[in-house]
Tab-separated table of C-alpha atoms in Angstrom:
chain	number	residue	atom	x	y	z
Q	757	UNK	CA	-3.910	2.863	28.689
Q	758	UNK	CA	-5.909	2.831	25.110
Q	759	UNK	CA	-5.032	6.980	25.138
Q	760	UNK	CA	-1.521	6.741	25.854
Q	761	UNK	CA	-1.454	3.788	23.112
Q	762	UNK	CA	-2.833	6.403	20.677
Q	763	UNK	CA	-0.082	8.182	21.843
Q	764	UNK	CA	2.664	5.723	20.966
Q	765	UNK	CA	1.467	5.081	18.159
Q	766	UNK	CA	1.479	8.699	16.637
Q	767	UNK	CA	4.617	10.264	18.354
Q	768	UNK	CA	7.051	7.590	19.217
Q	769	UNK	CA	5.942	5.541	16.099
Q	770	UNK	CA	4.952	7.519	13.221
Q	771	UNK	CA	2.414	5.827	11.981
Q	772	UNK	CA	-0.155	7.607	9.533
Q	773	UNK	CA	-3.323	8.342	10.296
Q	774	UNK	CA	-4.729	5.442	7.953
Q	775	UNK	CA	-2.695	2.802	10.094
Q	776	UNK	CA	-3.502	4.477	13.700
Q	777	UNK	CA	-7.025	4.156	12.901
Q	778	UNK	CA	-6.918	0.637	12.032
Q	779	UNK	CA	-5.017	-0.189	14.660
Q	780	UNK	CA	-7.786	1.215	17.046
Q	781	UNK	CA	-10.390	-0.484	15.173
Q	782	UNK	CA	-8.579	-3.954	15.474
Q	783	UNK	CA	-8.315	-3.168	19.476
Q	784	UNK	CA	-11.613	-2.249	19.946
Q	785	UNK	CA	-12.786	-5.485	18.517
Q	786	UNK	CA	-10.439	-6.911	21.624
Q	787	UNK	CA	-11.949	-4.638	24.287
Q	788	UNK	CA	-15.484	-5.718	23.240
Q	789	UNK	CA	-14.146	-9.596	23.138
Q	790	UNK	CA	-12.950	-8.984	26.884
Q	791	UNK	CA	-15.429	-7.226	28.209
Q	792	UNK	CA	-18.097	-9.594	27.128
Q	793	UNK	CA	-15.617	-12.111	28.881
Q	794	UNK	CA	-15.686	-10.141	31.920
Q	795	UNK	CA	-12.019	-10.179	31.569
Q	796	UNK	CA	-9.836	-7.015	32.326
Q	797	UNK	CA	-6.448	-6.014	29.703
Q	798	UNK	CA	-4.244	-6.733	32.276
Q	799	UNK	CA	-4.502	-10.054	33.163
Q	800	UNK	CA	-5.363	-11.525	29.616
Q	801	UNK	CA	-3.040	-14.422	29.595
Q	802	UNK	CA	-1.891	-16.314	26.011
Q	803	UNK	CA	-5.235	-18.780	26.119
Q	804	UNK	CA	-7.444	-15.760	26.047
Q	805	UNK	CA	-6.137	-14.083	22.778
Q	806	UNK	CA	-5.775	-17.777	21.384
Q	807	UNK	CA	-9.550	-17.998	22.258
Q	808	UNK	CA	-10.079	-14.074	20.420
Q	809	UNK	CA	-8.499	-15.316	17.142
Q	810	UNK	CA	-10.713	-18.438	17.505
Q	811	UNK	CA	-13.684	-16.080	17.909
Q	812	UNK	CA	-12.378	-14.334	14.730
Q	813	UNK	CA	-12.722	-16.848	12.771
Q	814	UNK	CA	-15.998	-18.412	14.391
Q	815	UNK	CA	-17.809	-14.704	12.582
Q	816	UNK	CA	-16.487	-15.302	9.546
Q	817	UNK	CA	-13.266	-12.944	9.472
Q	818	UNK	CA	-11.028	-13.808	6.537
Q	819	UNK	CA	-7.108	-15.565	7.297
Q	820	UNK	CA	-5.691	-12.031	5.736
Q	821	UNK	CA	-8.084	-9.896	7.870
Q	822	UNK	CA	-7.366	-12.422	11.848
Q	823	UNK	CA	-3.492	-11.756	10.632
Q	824	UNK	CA	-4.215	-7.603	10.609
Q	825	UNK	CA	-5.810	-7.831	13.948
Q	826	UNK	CA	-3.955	-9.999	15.430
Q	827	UNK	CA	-0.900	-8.081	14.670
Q	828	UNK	CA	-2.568	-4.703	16.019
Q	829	UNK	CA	-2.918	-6.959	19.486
Q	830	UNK	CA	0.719	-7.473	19.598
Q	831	UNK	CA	1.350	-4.023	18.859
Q	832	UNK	CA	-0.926	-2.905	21.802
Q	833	UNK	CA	0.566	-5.697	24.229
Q	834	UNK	CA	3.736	-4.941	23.404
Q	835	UNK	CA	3.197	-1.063	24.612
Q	836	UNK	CA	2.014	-2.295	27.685
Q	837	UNK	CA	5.214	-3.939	28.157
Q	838	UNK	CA	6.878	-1.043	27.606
Q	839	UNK	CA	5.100	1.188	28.874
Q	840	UNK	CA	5.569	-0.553	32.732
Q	841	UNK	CA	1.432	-1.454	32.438
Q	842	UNK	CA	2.549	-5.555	32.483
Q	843	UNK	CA	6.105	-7.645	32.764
Q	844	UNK	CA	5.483	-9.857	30.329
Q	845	UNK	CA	3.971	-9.740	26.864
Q	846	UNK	CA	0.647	-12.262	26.499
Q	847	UNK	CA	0.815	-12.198	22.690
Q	848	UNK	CA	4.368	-13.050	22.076
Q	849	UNK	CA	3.568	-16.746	21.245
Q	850	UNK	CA	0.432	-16.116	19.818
Q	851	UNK	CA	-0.074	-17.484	15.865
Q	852	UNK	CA	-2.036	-16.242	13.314
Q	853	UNK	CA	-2.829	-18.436	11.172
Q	854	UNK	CA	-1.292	-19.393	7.805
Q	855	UNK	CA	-1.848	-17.825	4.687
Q	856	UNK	CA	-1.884	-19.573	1.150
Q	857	UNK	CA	0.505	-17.609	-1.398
Q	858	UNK	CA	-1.114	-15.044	-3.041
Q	859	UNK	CA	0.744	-13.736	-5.890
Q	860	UNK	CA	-0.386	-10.407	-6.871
Q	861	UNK	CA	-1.666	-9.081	-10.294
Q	862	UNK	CA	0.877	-7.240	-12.652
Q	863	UNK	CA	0.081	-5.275	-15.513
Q	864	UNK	CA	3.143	-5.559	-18.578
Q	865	UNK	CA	4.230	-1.899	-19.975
Q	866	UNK	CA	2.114	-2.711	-22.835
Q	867	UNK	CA	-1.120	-2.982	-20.654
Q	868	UNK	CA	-0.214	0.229	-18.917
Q	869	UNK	CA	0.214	2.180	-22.215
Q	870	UNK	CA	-3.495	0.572	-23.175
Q	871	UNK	CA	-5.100	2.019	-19.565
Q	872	UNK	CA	-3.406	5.336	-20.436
Q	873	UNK	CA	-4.555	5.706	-23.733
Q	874	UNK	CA	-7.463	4.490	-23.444
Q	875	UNK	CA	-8.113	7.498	-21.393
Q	876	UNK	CA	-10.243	10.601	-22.685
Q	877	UNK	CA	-8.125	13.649	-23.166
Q	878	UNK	CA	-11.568	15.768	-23.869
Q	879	UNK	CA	-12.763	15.548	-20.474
Q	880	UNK	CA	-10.908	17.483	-17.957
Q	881	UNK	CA	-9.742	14.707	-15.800
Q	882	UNK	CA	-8.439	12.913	-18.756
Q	883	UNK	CA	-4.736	14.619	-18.310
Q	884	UNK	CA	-4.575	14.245	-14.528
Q	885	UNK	CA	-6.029	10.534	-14.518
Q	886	UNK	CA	-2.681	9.613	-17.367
Q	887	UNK	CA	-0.149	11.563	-14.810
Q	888	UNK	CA	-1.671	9.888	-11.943
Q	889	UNK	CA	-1.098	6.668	-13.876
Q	890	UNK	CA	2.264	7.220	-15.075
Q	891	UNK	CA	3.075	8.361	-11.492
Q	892	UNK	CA	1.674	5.074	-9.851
Q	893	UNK	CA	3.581	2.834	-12.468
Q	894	UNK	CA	7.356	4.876	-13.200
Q	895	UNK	CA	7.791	5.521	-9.159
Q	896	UNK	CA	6.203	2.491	-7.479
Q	897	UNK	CA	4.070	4.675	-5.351
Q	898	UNK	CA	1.461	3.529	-2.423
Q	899	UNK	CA	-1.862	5.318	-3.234
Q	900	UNK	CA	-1.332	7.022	-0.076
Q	901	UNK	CA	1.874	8.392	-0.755
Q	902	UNK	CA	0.703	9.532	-4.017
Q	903	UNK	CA	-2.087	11.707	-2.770
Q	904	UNK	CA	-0.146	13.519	-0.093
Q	905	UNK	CA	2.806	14.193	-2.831
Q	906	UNK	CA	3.306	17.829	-3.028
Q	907	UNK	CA	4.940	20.209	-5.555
Q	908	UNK	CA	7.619	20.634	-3.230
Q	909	UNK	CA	8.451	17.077	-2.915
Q	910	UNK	CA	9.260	17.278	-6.820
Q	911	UNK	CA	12.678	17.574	-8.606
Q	912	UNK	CA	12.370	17.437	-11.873
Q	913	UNK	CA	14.967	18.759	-13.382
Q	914	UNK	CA	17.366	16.104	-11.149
Q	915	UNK	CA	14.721	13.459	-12.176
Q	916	UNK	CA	13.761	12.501	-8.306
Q	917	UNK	CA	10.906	13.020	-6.396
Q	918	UNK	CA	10.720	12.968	-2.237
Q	919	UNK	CA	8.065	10.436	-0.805
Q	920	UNK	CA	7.180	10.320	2.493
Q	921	UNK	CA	5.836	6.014	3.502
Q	922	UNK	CA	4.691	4.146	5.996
Q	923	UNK	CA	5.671	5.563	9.607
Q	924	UNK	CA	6.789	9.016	7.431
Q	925	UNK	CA	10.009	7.653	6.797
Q	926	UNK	CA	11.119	9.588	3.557
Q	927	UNK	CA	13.100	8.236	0.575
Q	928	UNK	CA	14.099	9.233	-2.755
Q	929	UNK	CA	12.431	7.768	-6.013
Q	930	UNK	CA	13.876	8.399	-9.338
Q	931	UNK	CA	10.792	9.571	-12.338
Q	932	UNK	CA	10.979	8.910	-15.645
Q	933	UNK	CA	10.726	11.311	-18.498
Q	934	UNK	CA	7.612	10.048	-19.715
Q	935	UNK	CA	6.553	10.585	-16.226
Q	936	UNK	CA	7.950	14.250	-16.319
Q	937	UNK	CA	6.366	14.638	-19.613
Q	938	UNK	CA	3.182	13.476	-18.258
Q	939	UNK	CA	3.095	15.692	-15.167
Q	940	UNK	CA	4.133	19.187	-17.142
Q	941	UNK	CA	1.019	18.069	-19.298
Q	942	UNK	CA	-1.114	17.953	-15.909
Q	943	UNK	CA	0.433	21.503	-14.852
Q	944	UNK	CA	-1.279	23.404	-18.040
Q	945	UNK	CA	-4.985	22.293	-16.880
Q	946	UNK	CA	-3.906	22.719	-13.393
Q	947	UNK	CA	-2.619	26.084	-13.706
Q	948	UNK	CA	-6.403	26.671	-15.066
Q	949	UNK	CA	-7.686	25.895	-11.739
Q	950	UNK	CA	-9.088	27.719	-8.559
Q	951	UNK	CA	-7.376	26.009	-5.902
Q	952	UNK	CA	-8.743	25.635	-2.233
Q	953	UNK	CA	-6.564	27.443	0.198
Q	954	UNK	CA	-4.386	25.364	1.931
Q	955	UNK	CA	-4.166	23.138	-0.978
Q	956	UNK	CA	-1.669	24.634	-3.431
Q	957	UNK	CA	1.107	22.773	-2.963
Q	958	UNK	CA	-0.732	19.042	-3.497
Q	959	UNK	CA	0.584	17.582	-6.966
Q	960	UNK	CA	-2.818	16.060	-7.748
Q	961	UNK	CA	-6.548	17.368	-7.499
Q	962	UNK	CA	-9.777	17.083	-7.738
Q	963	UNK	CA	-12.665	19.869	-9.875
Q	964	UNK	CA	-13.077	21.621	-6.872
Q	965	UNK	CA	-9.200	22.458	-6.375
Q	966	UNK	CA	-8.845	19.931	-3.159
Q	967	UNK	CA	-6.652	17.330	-3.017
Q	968	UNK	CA	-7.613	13.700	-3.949
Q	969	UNK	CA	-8.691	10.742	-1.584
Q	970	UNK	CA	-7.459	7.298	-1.885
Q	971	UNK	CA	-10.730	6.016	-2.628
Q	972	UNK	CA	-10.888	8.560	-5.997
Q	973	UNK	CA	-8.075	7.059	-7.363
Q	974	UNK	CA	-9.210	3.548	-6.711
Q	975	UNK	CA	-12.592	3.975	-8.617
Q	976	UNK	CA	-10.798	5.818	-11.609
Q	977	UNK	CA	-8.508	3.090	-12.007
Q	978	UNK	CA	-11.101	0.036	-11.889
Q	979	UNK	CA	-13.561	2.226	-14.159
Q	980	UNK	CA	-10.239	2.577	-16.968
Q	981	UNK	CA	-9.958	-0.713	-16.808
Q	982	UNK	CA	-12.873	-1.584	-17.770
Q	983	UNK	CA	-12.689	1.066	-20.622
Q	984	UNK	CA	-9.457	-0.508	-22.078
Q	985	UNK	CA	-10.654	-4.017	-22.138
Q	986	UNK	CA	-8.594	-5.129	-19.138
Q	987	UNK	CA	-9.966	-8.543	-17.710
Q	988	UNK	CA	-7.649	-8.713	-14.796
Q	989	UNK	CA	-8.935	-7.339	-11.409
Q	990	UNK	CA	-6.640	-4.010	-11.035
Q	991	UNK	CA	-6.117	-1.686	-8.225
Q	992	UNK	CA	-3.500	1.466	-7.542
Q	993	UNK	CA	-1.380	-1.035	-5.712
Q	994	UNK	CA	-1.524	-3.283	-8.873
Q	995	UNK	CA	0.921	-0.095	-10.509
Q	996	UNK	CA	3.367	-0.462	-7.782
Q	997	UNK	CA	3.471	-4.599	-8.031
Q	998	UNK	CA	3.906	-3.944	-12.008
Q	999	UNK	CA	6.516	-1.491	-11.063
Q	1000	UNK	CA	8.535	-3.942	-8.937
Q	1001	UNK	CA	8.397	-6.859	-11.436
Q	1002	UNK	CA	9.145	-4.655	-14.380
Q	1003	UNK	CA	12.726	-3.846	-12.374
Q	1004	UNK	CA	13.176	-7.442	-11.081
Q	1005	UNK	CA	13.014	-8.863	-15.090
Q	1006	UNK	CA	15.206	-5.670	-16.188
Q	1007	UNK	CA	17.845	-7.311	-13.938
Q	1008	UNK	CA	17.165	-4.671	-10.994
Q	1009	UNK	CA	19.140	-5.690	-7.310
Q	1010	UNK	CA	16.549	-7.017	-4.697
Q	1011	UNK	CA	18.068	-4.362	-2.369
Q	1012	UNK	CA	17.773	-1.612	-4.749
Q	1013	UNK	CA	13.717	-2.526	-5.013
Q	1014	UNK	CA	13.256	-2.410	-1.440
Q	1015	UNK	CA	15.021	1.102	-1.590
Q	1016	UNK	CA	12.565	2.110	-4.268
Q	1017	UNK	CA	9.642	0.545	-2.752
Q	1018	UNK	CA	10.531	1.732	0.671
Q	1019	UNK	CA	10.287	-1.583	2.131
Q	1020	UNK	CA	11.605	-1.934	6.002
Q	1021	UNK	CA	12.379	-5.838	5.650
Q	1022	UNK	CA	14.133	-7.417	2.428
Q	1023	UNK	CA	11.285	-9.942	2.992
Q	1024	UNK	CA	8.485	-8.248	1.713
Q	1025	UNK	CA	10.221	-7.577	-1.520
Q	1026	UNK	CA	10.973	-11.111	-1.944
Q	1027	UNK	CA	7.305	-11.765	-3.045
Q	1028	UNK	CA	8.490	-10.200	-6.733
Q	1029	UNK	CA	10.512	-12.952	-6.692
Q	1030	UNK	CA	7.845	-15.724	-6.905
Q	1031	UNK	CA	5.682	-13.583	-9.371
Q	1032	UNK	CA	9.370	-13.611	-11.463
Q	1033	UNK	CA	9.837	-17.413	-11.261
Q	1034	UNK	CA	6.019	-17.860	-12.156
Q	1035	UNK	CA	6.637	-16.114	-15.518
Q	1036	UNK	CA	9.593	-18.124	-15.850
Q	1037	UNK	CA	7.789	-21.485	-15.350
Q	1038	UNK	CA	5.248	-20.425	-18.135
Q	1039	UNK	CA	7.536	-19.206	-20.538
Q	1040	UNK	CA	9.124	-22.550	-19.888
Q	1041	UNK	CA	6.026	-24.072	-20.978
Q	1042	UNK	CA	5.439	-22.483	-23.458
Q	1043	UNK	CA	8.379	-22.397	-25.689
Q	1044	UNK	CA	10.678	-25.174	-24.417
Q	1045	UNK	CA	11.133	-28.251	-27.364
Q	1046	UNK	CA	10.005	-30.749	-25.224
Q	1047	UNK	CA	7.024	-28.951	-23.984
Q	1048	UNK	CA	6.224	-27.670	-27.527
Q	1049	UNK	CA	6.638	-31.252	-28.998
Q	1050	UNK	CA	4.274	-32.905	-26.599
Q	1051	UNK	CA	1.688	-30.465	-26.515
């Protein structure tokens, strides 16, 4: 059942191989619930995942990380379902529990113009590390679709680029100029390089002329941080939040963000919404009469 489920999850689902494996992480942790149980998959009824989550929490697991896992056992119990292996689904009423609002961090276009130039252009990463920022910020990337994005995913001279997201559903993005200007910058030290066979067509690389991890991209950005004086706790993702709240104050369509974002429910977009009304309520604060008067 857990192979065809790896199955399902690659060919009738599409998801990467970043999602598959947590997935199979987050069902092991079930197996190894139910097995010291001495309960079997297919007759796990709703009070025994109830009792899993509860055990989630009883070692210390975080709200954010019981809601991953518990959403990687619905995924699995649905398959069953589907699959024939059960006629009814165990986890449909099962609740994970509720999560304060978290409002992510945003950078403004001025503090992404101080992590770019703060950058050394001396070094040889120094061009590659402003393009990947750029990128991140102009496009709204995930770090994972920016490391897979190939040379032939680019169309410059239209001013688009072809991104391939979650489940490899691919969308159009539209790039800047600066982010052009950036990238053509990139291409001189790139063309420099000795490139890894089977590796010429990734955008980005690393010295040894492979393409870049996630996990790269995440230290480089945290260490520039700290180089441009940048107190607030940044990631890649933080590019793509700024990204999304830079169109939503430019007046940008909800609908057209999700487009750009690539987002499958008009939900998940909404959360640029709050972080807009939050700057609202403090520029409220801040400059209205009253407010002004009595502070």
């Amino acid at each position: 059942m857990v192979k065809a489920y790896h199955r399902y999850m690659k060919l009738q689902r599409g998801f990467s191989r970043h999602t598959q494996d947590a997935y199979e992480r987050d069902l092991l942790k079930l197996l190894n619930y139910l097995e010291a149980e001495n309960k079997d998959l297919l007759d796990v009824q709703l009070a025994d995942l109830q009792h899993f989550a509860a055990s989630l929490h009883d070692i210390g697991i975080g709200p954010r990380s019981q809601c991953r896992i518990l959403s990687g056992v619905r995924s699995f119990y649905r398959f069953l379902q589907i699959d024939g292996y059960r006629d009814d689904d165990p986890s449909e009423l099962l609740e994970s529990p509720v999560l304060g609002e978290h409002l992510p961090e945003v950078l403004s276009p001025d503090e992404v113009d101080a992590l770019e130039n703060s950058i050394d252009l001396s070094k040889w990463e120094g061009q590659r590390n402003r393009a990947i920022i750029e990128v991140l910020f102009s496009c709204g990337l995930r770090v994972s679709e920016l490391v897979n994005l190939k040379l032939s995913d680019l169309y410059l001279e239209e001013q688009y680029i072809r991104v391939f997201g979650k489940g490899a559903k691919e969308r159009l993005v539209p790039i800047s100029p600066k982010a052009i200007h950036e990238l053509h910058n990139w291409y001189l030290d790139r063309n420099l390089m000795t490139i890894k066979a089977g590796e010429e067509d990734y955008v980005f690389l690393n010295r040894r002329g492979a393409h870049l991890t996630r996990t790269m991209i995440l230290i480089m950005i945290k260490q520039q941080a700290v180089v441009a004086g940048i107190q607030k706790t940044i990631s890649p993702h933080t590019l793509r939040h700024s990204f999304a709240t830079a169109l939503l104050e430019g007046g940008a369509d909800l609908r057209a963000i999700q487009a750009m974002l690539g987002h499958e429910h008009i939900g998940t977009t909404e959360i640029y919404t709050h972080i807009d009304m939050s700057t609202l309520r403090q520029q409220i604060l801040e400059h209205h009469p009253r407010n002004m008067k009595k502070r």
